[in-house]
Amino acid sequence: MNELHDASPYQSATTAEQFAAHLAAVRARIAAACARAGRDSNSVRLLPVSKTVTAERIRLAVAGGCTELGENKVQEALEKSIALADLPLRWVIIGHLQRNKAKFVARFASEFQALDSLELAAILQQKLQDENRTLRVLVQVNTSGEASKFGLEPATVASFIRELPAFPRLEVRGLMTLAILDGNEARVRRCFQRLRELREQLRIQIRAEGLIGIGMDELSMGMSGDFEIAIEEGATIVRVGQAIFGPRALPDSHYWPEPAAH
Ligand SMILES: *Cc1c(COP(=O)(O)O)cnc(C)c1O
């Protein structure tokens, strides 16, 4: 991890012009991947991920063209949303959520991409009711088989989504995953394929069982290091941090705490 980080291919951006250039470069790579896959480039949404980036630098990124931001820690996202309340931004929580933080998500987030328990769904439903809000939601799936990853086992998702119509404040729209981080392209691709295959099964189930209000159009998969593979495998949302904001100070393991830290 550290070796990879030391040789980071990512450039830091510190002006609005640099952010605009990084966004344009990522968009061009998205368009090229879409062309290779015979897809319309409008079918992929670029979600910039601003974890560890200060509110001041986010301001420049917004001037450069960012309109929504993904964050993996609620507390950090909440503080930034307050500091940047004058900007018309959409906040998307993409990391594991502890139950005691659900009230914050209900208050300011537009979307939550890491739903992984019914207990959390019930708490979010209650807090969203209190706030008179709704929340777009993706179900996080562990497609890599790594014990250190959050997300539901693929085999358990069918019974999970069957329960979600009970939480009408959650607008379920699809699935999210993190691929294996070992850099082996075939294994990374397999994770993305697994998520797409699961979505097809769930679509059939949703129709067959008449599950009300549960959508399965979105596949949030792919990050700076693997988003082109994800697009080739059907991603509709790519979550890109370092290719826009530059390298992070610490290796990924620091930002993805082990599930034992629940
Ligand atoms: C940090 C993060 C990303 C973005 O990773 P980059 O390497 O910065 O592109 C995507 N998804 C999740 C869940 C993250 O925590």
PDB file of C-alpha atoms and ligand atoms in Angstrom:
ATOM      1  CA  MET A   1       0.000   0.000   0.000  1.00  0.00           C
ATOM      2  CA  ASN A   2       2.649   2.492   1.026  1.00  0.00           C
ATOM      3  CA  GLU A   3       4.758   1.674  -1.979  1.00  0.00           C
ATOM      4  CA  LEU A   4       1.812   2.303  -4.237  1.00  0.00           C
ATOM      5  CA  HIS A   5       1.129   5.531  -2.456  1.00  0.00           C
ATOM      6  CA  ASP A   6       4.709   6.763  -2.742  1.00  0.00           C
ATOM      7  CA  ALA A   7       4.532   6.232  -6.480  1.00  0.00           C
ATOM      8  CA  SER A   8       1.159   7.960  -6.742  1.00  0.00           C
ATOM      9  CA  PRO A   9       0.172   8.695 -10.324  1.00  0.00           C
ATOM     10  CA  TYR A  10      -2.205  11.420  -9.136  1.00  0.00           C
ATOM     11  CA  GLN A  11      -1.554  15.142  -9.239  1.00  0.00           C
ATOM     12  CA  SER A  12      -2.792  17.511  -6.599  1.00  0.00           C
ATOM     13  CA  ALA A  13      -5.115  20.324  -7.702  1.00  0.00           C
ATOM     14  CA  THR A  14      -4.953  23.673  -5.924  1.00  0.00           C
ATOM     15  CA  THR A  15      -6.725  26.079  -8.287  1.00  0.00           C
ATOM     16  CA  ALA A  16     -10.177  26.105  -9.876  1.00  0.00           C
ATOM     17  CA  GLU A  17      -8.499  25.790 -13.298  1.00  0.00           C
ATOM     18  CA  GLN A  18      -6.598  22.668 -12.208  1.00  0.00           C
ATOM     19  CA  PHE A  19      -9.792  21.150 -10.865  1.00  0.00           C
ATOM     20  CA  ALA A  20     -11.571  21.919 -14.133  1.00  0.00           C
ATOM     21  CA  ALA A  21      -8.695  20.257 -16.023  1.00  0.00           C
ATOM     22  CA  HIS A  22      -8.747  17.151 -13.792  1.00  0.00           C
ATOM     23  CA  LEU A  23     -12.526  16.851 -14.152  1.00  0.00           C
ATOM     24  CA  ALA A  24     -12.231  17.200 -17.934  1.00  0.00           C
ATOM     25  CA  ALA A  25      -9.509  14.534 -18.039  1.00  0.00           C
ATOM     26  CA  VAL A  26     -11.592  12.089 -15.977  1.00  0.00           C
ATOM     27  CA  ARG A  27     -14.678  12.825 -18.095  1.00  0.00           C
ATOM     28  CA  ALA A  28     -12.654  12.148 -21.259  1.00  0.00           C
ATOM     29  CA  ARG A  29     -11.532   8.788 -19.837  1.00  0.00           C
ATOM     30  CA  ILE A  30     -15.151   7.990 -18.931  1.00  0.00           C
ATOM     31  CA  ALA A  31     -16.236   8.857 -22.477  1.00  0.00           C
ATOM     32  CA  ALA A  32     -13.478   6.689 -23.965  1.00  0.00           C
ATOM     33  CA  ALA A  33     -14.419   3.732 -21.743  1.00  0.00           C
ATOM     34  CA  CYS A  34     -18.078   4.196 -22.701  1.00  0.00           C
ATOM     35  CA  ALA A  35     -17.141   4.258 -26.395  1.00  0.00           C
ATOM     36  CA  ARG A  36     -15.170   1.009 -26.006  1.00  0.00           C
ATOM     37  CA  ALA A  37     -18.153  -0.592 -24.303  1.00  0.00           C
ATOM     38  CA  GLY A  38     -20.678   0.756 -26.807  1.00  0.00           C
ATOM     39  CA  ARG A  39     -22.341   2.844 -24.121  1.00  0.00           C
ATOM     40  CA  ASP A  40     -23.649   6.418 -24.092  1.00  0.00           C
ATOM     41  CA  SER A  41     -21.293   8.559 -21.983  1.00  0.00           C
ATOM     42  CA  ASN A  42     -24.343  10.178 -20.372  1.00  0.00           C
ATOM     43  CA  SER A  43     -25.124   6.802 -18.835  1.00  0.00           C
ATOM     44  CA  VAL A  44     -22.259   7.195 -16.321  1.00  0.00           C
ATOM     45  CA  ARG A  45     -22.400   9.711 -13.472  1.00  0.00           C
ATOM     46  CA  LEU A  46     -19.089  10.979 -12.096  1.00  0.00           C
ATOM     47  CA  LEU A  47     -19.249  11.340  -8.307  1.00  0.00           C
ATOM     48  CA  PRO A  48     -16.201  13.273  -7.045  1.00  0.00           C
ATOM     49  CA  VAL A  49     -14.968  11.912  -3.694  1.00  0.00           C
ATOM     50  CA  SER A  50     -13.615  14.605  -1.379  1.00  0.00           C
ATOM     51  CA  LYS A  51     -12.703  12.690   1.782  1.00  0.00           C
ATOM     52  CA  THR A  52      -9.723  14.303   3.608  1.00  0.00           C
ATOM     53  CA  VAL A  53      -9.983  17.390   1.365  1.00  0.00           C
ATOM     54  CA  THR A  54     -10.525  20.649   3.284  1.00  0.00           C
ATOM     55  CA  ALA A  55     -13.587  22.838   2.782  1.00  0.00           C
ATOM     56  CA  GLU A  56     -11.344  25.535   1.295  1.00  0.00           C
ATOM     57  CA  ARG A  57     -10.052  23.226  -1.432  1.00  0.00           C
ATOM     58  CA  ILE A  58     -13.555  21.880  -2.062  1.00  0.00           C
ATOM     59  CA  ARG A  59     -14.613  25.459  -2.769  1.00  0.00           C
ATOM     60  CA  LEU A  60     -12.049  25.573  -5.588  1.00  0.00           C
ATOM     61  CA  ALA A  61     -13.239  22.198  -6.872  1.00  0.00           C
ATOM     62  CA  VAL A  62     -16.788  23.536  -6.966  1.00  0.00           C
ATOM     63  CA  ALA A  63     -15.549  26.581  -8.882  1.00  0.00           C
ATOM     64  CA  GLY A  64     -13.903  24.066 -11.239  1.00  0.00           C
ATOM     65  CA  GLY A  65     -17.180  22.245 -11.807  1.00  0.00           C
ATOM     66  CA  CYS A  66     -18.013  19.799  -8.962  1.00  0.00           C
ATOM     67  CA  THR A  67     -21.712  19.859  -8.080  1.00  0.00           C
ATOM     68  CA  GLU A  68     -21.877  16.890  -5.710  1.00  0.00           C
ATOM     69  CA  LEU A  69     -19.410  15.272  -3.342  1.00  0.00           C
ATOM     70  CA  GLY A  70     -18.936  11.796  -1.945  1.00  0.00           C
ATOM     71  CA  GLU A  71     -17.600  11.408   1.595  1.00  0.00           C
ATOM     72  CA  ASN A  72     -17.016   8.197   3.556  1.00  0.00           C
ATOM     73  CA  LYS A  73     -17.200   9.660   7.084  1.00  0.00           C
ATOM     74  CA  VAL A  74     -20.407  11.324   8.209  1.00  0.00           C
ATOM     75  CA  GLN A  75     -18.878  13.635  10.779  1.00  0.00           C
ATOM     76  CA  GLU A  76     -16.364  14.981   8.282  1.00  0.00           C
ATOM     77  CA  ALA A  77     -19.071  15.421   5.636  1.00  0.00           C
ATOM     78  CA  LEU A  78     -21.390  17.186   8.063  1.00  0.00           C
ATOM     79  CA  GLU A  79     -18.712  19.702   9.059  1.00  0.00           C
ATOM     80  CA  LYS A  80     -17.933  20.446   5.420  1.00  0.00           C
ATOM     81  CA  SER A  81     -21.604  20.753   4.507  1.00  0.00           C
ATOM     82  CA  ILE A  82     -21.963  23.410   7.203  1.00  0.00           C
ATOM     83  CA  ALA A  83     -18.814  25.268   6.108  1.00  0.00           C
ATOM     84  CA  LEU A  84     -20.030  25.165   2.490  1.00  0.00           C
ATOM     85  CA  ALA A  85     -23.731  25.758   3.134  1.00  0.00           C
ATOM     86  CA  ASP A  86     -23.688  28.772   0.799  1.00  0.00           C
ATOM     87  CA  LEU A  87     -22.977  26.467  -2.185  1.00  0.00           C
ATOM     88  CA  PRO A  88     -25.678  24.391  -3.924  1.00  0.00           C
ATOM     89  CA  LEU A  89     -24.049  21.001  -3.263  1.00  0.00           C
ATOM     90  CA  ARG A  90     -25.380  17.463  -3.073  1.00  0.00           C
ATOM     91  CA  TRP A  91     -23.728  15.320  -0.371  1.00  0.00           C
ATOM     92  CA  VAL A  92     -23.407  11.583  -0.848  1.00  0.00           C
ATOM     93  CA  ILE A  93     -22.297   9.274   1.966  1.00  0.00           C
ATOM     94  CA  ILE A  94     -20.353   6.348   0.502  1.00  0.00           C
ATOM     95  CA  GLY A  95     -18.925   4.708   3.627  1.00  0.00           C
ATOM     96  CA  HIS A  96     -20.163   2.460   6.411  1.00  0.00           C
ATOM     97  CA  LEU A  97     -22.586   4.247   8.734  1.00  0.00           C
ATOM     98  CA  GLN A  98     -22.754   3.722  12.476  1.00  0.00           C
ATOM     99  CA  ARG A  99     -26.285   3.709  13.868  1.00  0.00           C
ATOM    100  CA  ASN A 100     -25.665   6.701  16.136  1.00  0.00           C
ATOM    101  CA  LYS A 101     -24.724   8.820  13.091  1.00  0.00           C
ATOM    102  CA  ALA A 102     -27.868   8.029  11.078  1.00  0.00           C
ATOM    103  CA  LYS A 103     -29.558  11.196  12.305  1.00  0.00           C
ATOM    104  CA  PHE A 104     -26.898  13.343  10.631  1.00  0.00           C
ATOM    105  CA  VAL A 105     -27.289  11.570   7.317  1.00  0.00           C
ATOM    106  CA  ALA A 106     -31.050  12.055   7.540  1.00  0.00           C
ATOM    107  CA  ARG A 107     -30.475  15.758   8.061  1.00  0.00           C
ATOM    108  CA  PHE A 108     -28.164  16.750   5.208  1.00  0.00           C
ATOM    109  CA  ALA A 109     -27.281  13.930   2.812  1.00  0.00           C
ATOM    110  CA  SER A 110     -29.029  13.443  -0.534  1.00  0.00           C
ATOM    111  CA  GLU A 111     -27.833   9.899  -1.042  1.00  0.00           C
ATOM    112  CA  PHE A 112     -26.395   7.013   0.963  1.00  0.00           C
ATOM    113  CA  GLN A 113     -24.541   4.290  -0.926  1.00  0.00           C
ATOM    114  CA  ALA A 114     -23.592   1.898   1.876  1.00  0.00           C
ATOM    115  CA  LEU A 115     -26.821   0.441   3.262  1.00  0.00           C
ATOM    116  CA  ASP A 116     -25.938  -2.964   4.714  1.00  0.00           C
ATOM    117  CA  SER A 117     -28.400  -3.765   7.503  1.00  0.00           C
ATOM    118  CA  LEU A 118     -32.135  -3.684   8.190  1.00  0.00           C
ATOM    119  CA  GLU A 119     -31.448  -2.223  11.583  1.00  0.00           C
ATOM    120  CA  LEU A 120     -29.814   0.776   9.920  1.00  0.00           C
ATOM    121  CA  ALA A 121     -32.676   1.009   7.399  1.00  0.00           C
ATOM    122  CA  ALA A 122     -35.181   1.204  10.265  1.00  0.00           C
ATOM    123  CA  ILE A 123     -33.217   3.920  12.064  1.00  0.00           C
ATOM    124  CA  LEU A 124     -32.811   5.949   8.865  1.00  0.00           C
ATOM    125  CA  GLN A 125     -36.535   5.604   8.131  1.00  0.00           C
ATOM    126  CA  GLN A 126     -37.355   7.012  11.571  1.00  0.00           C
ATOM    127  CA  LYS A 127     -34.845   9.879  11.390  1.00  0.00           C
ATOM    128  CA  LEU A 128     -35.941  10.793   7.851  1.00  0.00           C
ATOM    129  CA  GLN A 129     -39.529  10.896   9.037  1.00  0.00           C
ATOM    130  CA  ASP A 130     -38.469  13.269  11.831  1.00  0.00           C
ATOM    131  CA  GLU A 131     -36.752  15.507   9.258  1.00  0.00           C
ATOM    132  CA  ASN A 132     -39.550  15.091   6.699  1.00  0.00           C
ATOM    133  CA  ARG A 133     -36.972  14.059   4.093  1.00  0.00           C
ATOM    134  CA  THR A 134     -36.260  11.132   1.805  1.00  0.00           C
ATOM    135  CA  LEU A 135     -32.894   9.597   0.928  1.00  0.00           C
ATOM    136  CA  ARG A 136     -31.696   7.881  -2.221  1.00  0.00           C
ATOM    137  CA  VAL A 137     -30.069   4.621  -1.180  1.00  0.00           C
ATOM    138  CA  LEU A 138     -27.804   1.977  -2.700  1.00  0.00           C
ATOM    139  CA  VAL A 139     -27.231  -1.390  -1.053  1.00  0.00           C
ATOM    140  CA  GLN A 140     -23.541  -2.149  -0.497  1.00  0.00           C
ATOM    141  CA  VAL A 141     -22.442  -5.616  -1.564  1.00  0.00           C
ATOM    142  CA  ASN A 142     -19.172  -7.351  -0.733  1.00  0.00           C
ATOM    143  CA  THR A 143     -18.160  -8.746  -4.117  1.00  0.00           C
ATOM    144  CA  SER A 144     -14.523  -9.422  -3.268  1.00  0.00           C
ATOM    145  CA  GLY A 145     -15.042 -12.016  -0.559  1.00  0.00           C
ATOM    146  CA  GLU A 146     -12.585 -10.122   1.644  1.00  0.00           C
ATOM    147  CA  ALA A 147     -13.501 -10.292   5.320  1.00  0.00           C
ATOM    148  CA  SER A 148     -12.285  -6.729   5.819  1.00  0.00           C
ATOM    149  CA  LYS A 149     -14.934  -5.266   3.509  1.00  0.00           C
ATOM    150  CA  PHE A 150     -18.292  -3.934   4.558  1.00  0.00           C
ATOM    151  CA  GLY A 151     -21.363  -4.844   2.573  1.00  0.00           C
ATOM    152  CA  LEU A 152     -23.768  -7.756   2.290  1.00  0.00           C
ATOM    153  CA  GLU A 153     -22.756 -11.142   0.959  1.00  0.00           C
ATOM    154  CA  PRO A 154     -24.222 -11.435  -2.564  1.00  0.00           C
ATOM    155  CA  ALA A 155     -26.314 -14.464  -1.578  1.00  0.00           C
ATOM    156  CA  THR A 156     -28.102 -12.505   1.154  1.00  0.00           C
ATOM    157  CA  VAL A 157     -29.179  -9.488  -0.922  1.00  0.00           C
ATOM    158  CA  ALA A 158     -32.361 -11.062  -2.335  1.00  0.00           C
ATOM    159  CA  SER A 159     -33.892 -11.585   1.096  1.00  0.00           C
ATOM    160  CA  PHE A 160     -32.578  -8.183   2.219  1.00  0.00           C
ATOM    161  CA  ILE A 161     -34.293  -6.146  -0.500  1.00  0.00           C
ATOM    162  CA  ARG A 162     -37.560  -8.014   0.136  1.00  0.00           C
ATOM    163  CA  GLU A 163     -37.761  -6.147   3.464  1.00  0.00           C
ATOM    164  CA  LEU A 164     -36.980  -2.671   2.104  1.00  0.00           C
ATOM    165  CA  PRO A 165     -40.506  -1.646   0.987  1.00  0.00           C
ATOM    166  CA  ALA A 166     -41.215  -1.313   4.723  1.00  0.00           C
ATOM    167  CA  PHE A 167     -38.992   1.811   4.723  1.00  0.00           C
ATOM    168  CA  PRO A 168     -40.654   4.176   2.219  1.00  0.00           C
ATOM    169  CA  ARG A 169     -38.395   7.136   3.075  1.00  0.00           C
ATOM    170  CA  LEU A 170     -35.516   5.150   1.539  1.00  0.00           C
ATOM    171  CA  GLU A 171     -35.556   5.441  -2.247  1.00  0.00           C
ATOM    172  CA  VAL A 172     -33.645   2.285  -3.121  1.00  0.00           C
ATOM    173  CA  ARG A 173     -32.015   2.705  -6.526  1.00  0.00           C
ATOM    174  CA  GLY A 174     -29.402  -0.030  -6.907  1.00  0.00           C
ATOM    175  CA  LEU A 175     -26.139  -1.502  -5.650  1.00  0.00           C
ATOM    176  CA  MET A 176     -22.666  -0.323  -4.669  1.00  0.00           C
ATOM    177  CA  THR A 177     -19.404  -2.214  -4.310  1.00  0.00           C
ATOM    178  CA  LEU A 178     -15.668  -1.815  -3.789  1.00  0.00           C
ATOM    179  CA  ALA A 179     -13.596  -4.170  -5.917  1.00  0.00           C
ATOM    180  CA  ILE A 180     -10.689  -6.134  -4.538  1.00  0.00           C
ATOM    181  CA  LEU A 181      -7.733  -3.769  -4.065  1.00  0.00           C
ATOM    182  CA  ASP A 182      -4.929  -6.090  -5.131  1.00  0.00           C
ATOM    183  CA  GLY A 183      -4.501  -4.532  -8.566  1.00  0.00           C
ATOM    184  CA  ASN A 184      -5.129  -7.779 -10.457  1.00  0.00           C
ATOM    185  CA  GLU A 185      -7.320  -6.701 -13.356  1.00  0.00           C
ATOM    186  CA  ALA A 186      -9.106 -10.036 -13.828  1.00  0.00           C
ATOM    187  CA  ARG A 187     -10.056 -10.194 -10.146  1.00  0.00           C
ATOM    188  CA  VAL A 188     -11.167  -6.550 -10.115  1.00  0.00           C
ATOM    189  CA  ARG A 189     -13.302  -7.142 -13.210  1.00  0.00           C
ATOM    190  CA  ARG A 190     -14.856 -10.227 -11.617  1.00  0.00           C
ATOM    191  CA  CYS A 191     -16.087  -8.114  -8.686  1.00  0.00           C
ATOM    192  CA  PHE A 192     -17.818  -5.690 -11.045  1.00  0.00           C
ATOM    193  CA  GLN A 193     -19.313  -8.533 -13.084  1.00  0.00           C
ATOM    194  CA  ARG A 194     -20.659 -10.075  -9.897  1.00  0.00           C
ATOM    195  CA  LEU A 195     -22.453  -6.840  -9.003  1.00  0.00           C
ATOM    196  CA  ARG A 196     -24.008  -6.541 -12.461  1.00  0.00           C
ATOM    197  CA  GLU A 197     -25.136 -10.181 -12.447  1.00  0.00           C
ATOM    198  CA  LEU A 198     -26.652  -9.706  -9.018  1.00  0.00           C
ATOM    199  CA  ARG A 199     -28.564  -6.651 -10.259  1.00  0.00           C
ATOM    200  CA  GLU A 200     -30.070  -8.685 -13.114  1.00  0.00           C
ATOM    201  CA  GLN A 201     -31.255 -11.357 -10.664  1.00  0.00           C
ATOM    202  CA  LEU A 202     -32.710  -8.726  -8.348  1.00  0.00           C
ATOM    203  CA  ARG A 203     -34.572  -7.019 -11.203  1.00  0.00           C
ATOM    204  CA  ILE A 204     -36.285 -10.300 -11.988  1.00  0.00           C
ATOM    205  CA  GLN A 205     -37.093 -10.790  -8.317  1.00  0.00           C
ATOM    206  CA  ILE A 206     -38.489  -7.257  -7.942  1.00  0.00           C
ATOM    207  CA  ARG A 207     -40.847  -7.801 -10.874  1.00  0.00           C
ATOM    208  CA  ALA A 208     -41.841 -11.311  -9.816  1.00  0.00           C
ATOM    209  CA  GLU A 209     -42.547 -10.317  -6.225  1.00  0.00           C
ATOM    210  CA  GLY A 210     -43.974  -6.878  -7.023  1.00  0.00           C
ATOM    211  CA  LEU A 211     -41.642  -5.098  -4.590  1.00  0.00           C
ATOM    212  CA  ILE A 212     -42.978  -1.553  -4.438  1.00  0.00           C
ATOM    213  CA  GLY A 213     -40.632   1.414  -4.724  1.00  0.00           C
ATOM    214  CA  ILE A 214     -37.434  -0.628  -5.093  1.00  0.00           C
ATOM    215  CA  GLY A 215     -35.368   0.370  -8.142  1.00  0.00           C
ATOM    216  CA  MET A 216     -32.313  -1.509  -9.453  1.00  0.00           C
ATOM    217  CA  ASP A 217     -30.942   0.790 -12.171  1.00  0.00           C
ATOM    218  CA  GLU A 218     -27.766   2.001 -10.475  1.00  0.00           C
ATOM    219  CA  LEU A 219     -24.419   0.237 -10.180  1.00  0.00           C
ATOM    220  CA  SER A 220     -21.979   2.383  -8.184  1.00  0.00           C
ATOM    221  CA  MET A 221     -18.602   0.794  -8.846  1.00  0.00           C
ATOM    222  CA  GLY A 222     -15.150   1.966  -9.864  1.00  0.00           C
ATOM    223  CA  MET A 223     -12.697   4.437  -8.297  1.00  0.00           C
ATOM    224  CA  SER A 224      -9.614   6.309  -9.548  1.00  0.00           C
ATOM    225  CA  GLY A 225      -7.656   3.104 -10.102  1.00  0.00           C
ATOM    226  CA  ASP A 226     -10.329   0.983 -11.741  1.00  0.00           C
ATOM    227  CA  PHE A 227     -13.229   3.078 -13.029  1.00  0.00           C
ATOM    228  CA  GLU A 228     -12.636   2.254 -16.683  1.00  0.00           C
ATOM    229  CA  ILE A 229     -12.962  -1.473 -15.994  1.00  0.00           C
ATOM    230  CA  ALA A 230     -16.110  -0.739 -13.989  1.00  0.00           C
ATOM    231  CA  ILE A 231     -17.624   1.196 -16.894  1.00  0.00           C
ATOM    232  CA  GLU A 232     -16.863  -1.659 -19.261  1.00  0.00           C
ATOM    233  CA  GLU A 233     -18.782  -3.892 -16.845  1.00  0.00           C
ATOM    234  CA  GLY A 234     -21.799  -1.598 -16.587  1.00  0.00           C
ATOM    235  CA  ALA A 235     -21.120   1.017 -13.872  1.00  0.00           C
ATOM    236  CA  THR A 236     -23.676   3.849 -13.844  1.00  0.00           C
ATOM    237  CA  ILE A 237     -21.873   5.777 -11.075  1.00  0.00           C
ATOM    238  CA  VAL A 238     -18.085   5.988 -10.640  1.00  0.00           C
ATOM    239  CA  ARG A 239     -16.683   7.356  -7.362  1.00  0.00           C
ATOM    240  CA  VAL A 240     -13.457   9.198  -8.131  1.00  0.00           C
ATOM    241  CA  GLY A 241     -11.291  10.922  -5.532  1.00  0.00           C
ATOM    242  CA  GLN A 242      -7.569  10.978  -6.173  1.00  0.00           C
ATOM    243  CA  ALA A 243      -7.757  11.473  -9.940  1.00  0.00           C
ATOM    244  CA  ILE A 244      -9.575  14.750  -9.246  1.00  0.00           C
ATOM    245  CA  PHE A 245      -8.215  15.971  -5.899  1.00  0.00           C
ATOM    246  CA  GLY A 246      -4.758  14.382  -5.912  1.00  0.00           C
ATOM    247  CA  PRO A 247      -3.123  11.762  -3.701  1.00  0.00           C
ATOM    248  CA  ARG A 248      -4.262  11.254  -0.112  1.00  0.00           C
ATOM    249  CA  ALA A 249      -1.780  11.498   2.727  1.00  0.00           C
ATOM    250  CA  LEU A 250      -2.382   8.000   4.073  1.00  0.00           C
ATOM    251  CA  PRO A 251      -2.941   4.581   2.473  1.00  0.00           C
ATOM    252  CA  ASP A 252      -6.483   3.358   1.803  1.00  0.00           C
ATOM    253  CA  SER A 253      -6.460   0.998   4.794  1.00  0.00           C
ATOM    254  CA  HIS A 254      -6.543   4.090   6.984  1.00  0.00           C
ATOM    255  CA  TYR A 255      -9.782   5.336   5.397  1.00  0.00           C
ATOM    256  CA  TRP A 256     -11.489   1.944   5.283  1.00  0.00           C
ATOM    257  CA  PRO A 257     -11.373   0.790   8.890  1.00  0.00           C
ATOM    258  CA  GLU A 258     -11.862  -2.911   9.538  1.00  0.00           C
ATOM    259  CA  PRO A 259     -15.440  -4.015  10.301  1.00  0.00           C
ATOM    260  CA  ALA A 260     -14.293  -4.818  13.848  1.00  0.00           C
ATOM    261  CA  ALA A 261     -14.397  -1.044  14.410  1.00  0.00           C
ATOM    262  CA  HIS A 262     -18.240  -0.957  14.034  1.00  0.00           C
TER     263      HIS A 262
HETATM  264  C1  LIG B   1     -12.195   6.990  -1.153  1.00  0.00           C
HETATM  265  C2  LIG B   1     -13.290   6.235  -1.796  1.00  0.00           C
HETATM  266  C3  LIG B   1     -13.423   6.225  -3.183  1.00  0.00           C
HETATM  267  C4  LIG B   1     -12.503   6.986  -4.116  1.00  0.00           C
HETATM  268  O1  LIG B   1     -11.235   6.420  -4.137  1.00  0.00           O
HETATM  269  P1  LIG B   1     -10.086   7.144  -5.013  1.00  0.00           P
HETATM  270  O2  LIG B   1      -8.987   6.188  -5.019  1.00  0.00           O
HETATM  271  O3  LIG B   1      -9.774   8.403  -4.292  1.00  0.00           O
HETATM  272  O4  LIG B   1     -10.686   7.404  -6.344  1.00  0.00           O
HETATM  273  C5  LIG B   1     -14.469   5.492  -3.729  1.00  0.00           C
HETATM  274  N1  LIG B   1     -15.324   4.804  -2.942  1.00  0.00           N
HETATM  275  C6  LIG B   1     -15.212   4.787  -1.611  1.00  0.00           C
HETATM  276  C7  LIG B   1     -16.204   4.011  -0.816  1.00  0.00           C
HETATM  277  C8  LIG B   1     -14.201   5.508  -0.987  1.00  0.00           C
HETATM  278  O5  LIG B   1     -14.105   5.493   0.356  1.00  0.00           O
END
